C-alpha positions as MATLAB code, in Angstrom:
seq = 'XXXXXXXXXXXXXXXXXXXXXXXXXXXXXXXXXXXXXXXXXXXXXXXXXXXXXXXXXXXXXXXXXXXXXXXXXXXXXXXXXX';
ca = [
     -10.717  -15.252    1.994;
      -9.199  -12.122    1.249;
      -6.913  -11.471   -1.789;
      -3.269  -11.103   -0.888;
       0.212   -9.950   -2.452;
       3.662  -10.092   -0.911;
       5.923   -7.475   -1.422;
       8.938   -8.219   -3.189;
      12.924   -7.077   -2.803;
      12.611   -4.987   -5.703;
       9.512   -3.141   -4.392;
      11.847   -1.579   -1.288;
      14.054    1.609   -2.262;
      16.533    1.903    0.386;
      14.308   -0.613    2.579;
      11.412    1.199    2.554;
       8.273    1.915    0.203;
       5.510    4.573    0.593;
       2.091    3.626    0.272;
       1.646    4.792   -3.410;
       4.515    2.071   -4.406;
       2.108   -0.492   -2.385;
      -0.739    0.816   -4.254;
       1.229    0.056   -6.904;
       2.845   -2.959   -6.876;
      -0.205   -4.510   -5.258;
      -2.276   -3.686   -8.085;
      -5.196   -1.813   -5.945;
      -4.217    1.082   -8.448;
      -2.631    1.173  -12.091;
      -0.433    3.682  -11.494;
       1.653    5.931   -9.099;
      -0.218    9.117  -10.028;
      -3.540    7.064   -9.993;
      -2.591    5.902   -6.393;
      -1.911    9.489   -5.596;
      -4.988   10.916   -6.689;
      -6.442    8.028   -4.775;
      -4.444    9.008   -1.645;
      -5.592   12.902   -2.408;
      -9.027   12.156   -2.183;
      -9.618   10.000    0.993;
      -9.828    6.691   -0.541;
      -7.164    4.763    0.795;
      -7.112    3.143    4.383;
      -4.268    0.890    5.766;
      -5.541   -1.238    8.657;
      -8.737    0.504    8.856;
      -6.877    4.154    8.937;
      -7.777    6.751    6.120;
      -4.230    7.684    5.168;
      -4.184   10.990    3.472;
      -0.420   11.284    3.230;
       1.429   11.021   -0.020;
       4.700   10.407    1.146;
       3.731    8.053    4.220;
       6.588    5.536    3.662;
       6.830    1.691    5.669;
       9.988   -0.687    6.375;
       9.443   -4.347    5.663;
       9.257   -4.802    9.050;
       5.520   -3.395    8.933;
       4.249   -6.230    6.606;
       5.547   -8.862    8.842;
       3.327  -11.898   10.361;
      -0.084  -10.977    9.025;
       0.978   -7.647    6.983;
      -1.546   -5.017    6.292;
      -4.881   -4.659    4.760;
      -4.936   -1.937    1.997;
      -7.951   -0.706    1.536;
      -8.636    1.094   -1.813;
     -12.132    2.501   -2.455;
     -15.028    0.479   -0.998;
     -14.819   -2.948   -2.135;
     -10.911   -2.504   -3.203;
      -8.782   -4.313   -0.452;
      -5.533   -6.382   -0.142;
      -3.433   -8.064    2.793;
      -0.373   -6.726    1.476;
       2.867   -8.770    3.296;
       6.460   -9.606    3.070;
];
């Protein structure tokens, strides 16, 4: 069973959130400039994807039905949905 978290209202600015909020609010990192350095360095992965972009933002519509597995690290991961 993997760990999960579903976003919240608040978590959305404008309707969307970029992947260091979800690092974030998830609590896969501590903080927004820990998630970024995270992000900097290749060790982040959404749905099996290295993401290496800061400012990649999602809609809530992206964490619908099963959401998205954040991956932080190696043995850092979270189905993150709404």
């Amino acid at each position: 069973s993997m760990p999960s978290y579903s976003l919240k209202e608040e978590d959305f600015r404008d309707g969307k959130i970029d992947i260091l909020g979800v690092l974030s609010a998830s609590g896969l990192a501590g903080s927004r400039s820990e998630a970024r350095r995270n992000v900097e360095q290749g060790g982040v992965s959404v749905d099996g994807v290295q993401e290496k972009d800061v400012k990649r933002s999602f809609v809530k519509e992206d964490f619908a039905g099963d959401g998205k597995v954040i991956k932080r690290g190696k043995k850092n991961f979270m189905r993150v949905f709404w």
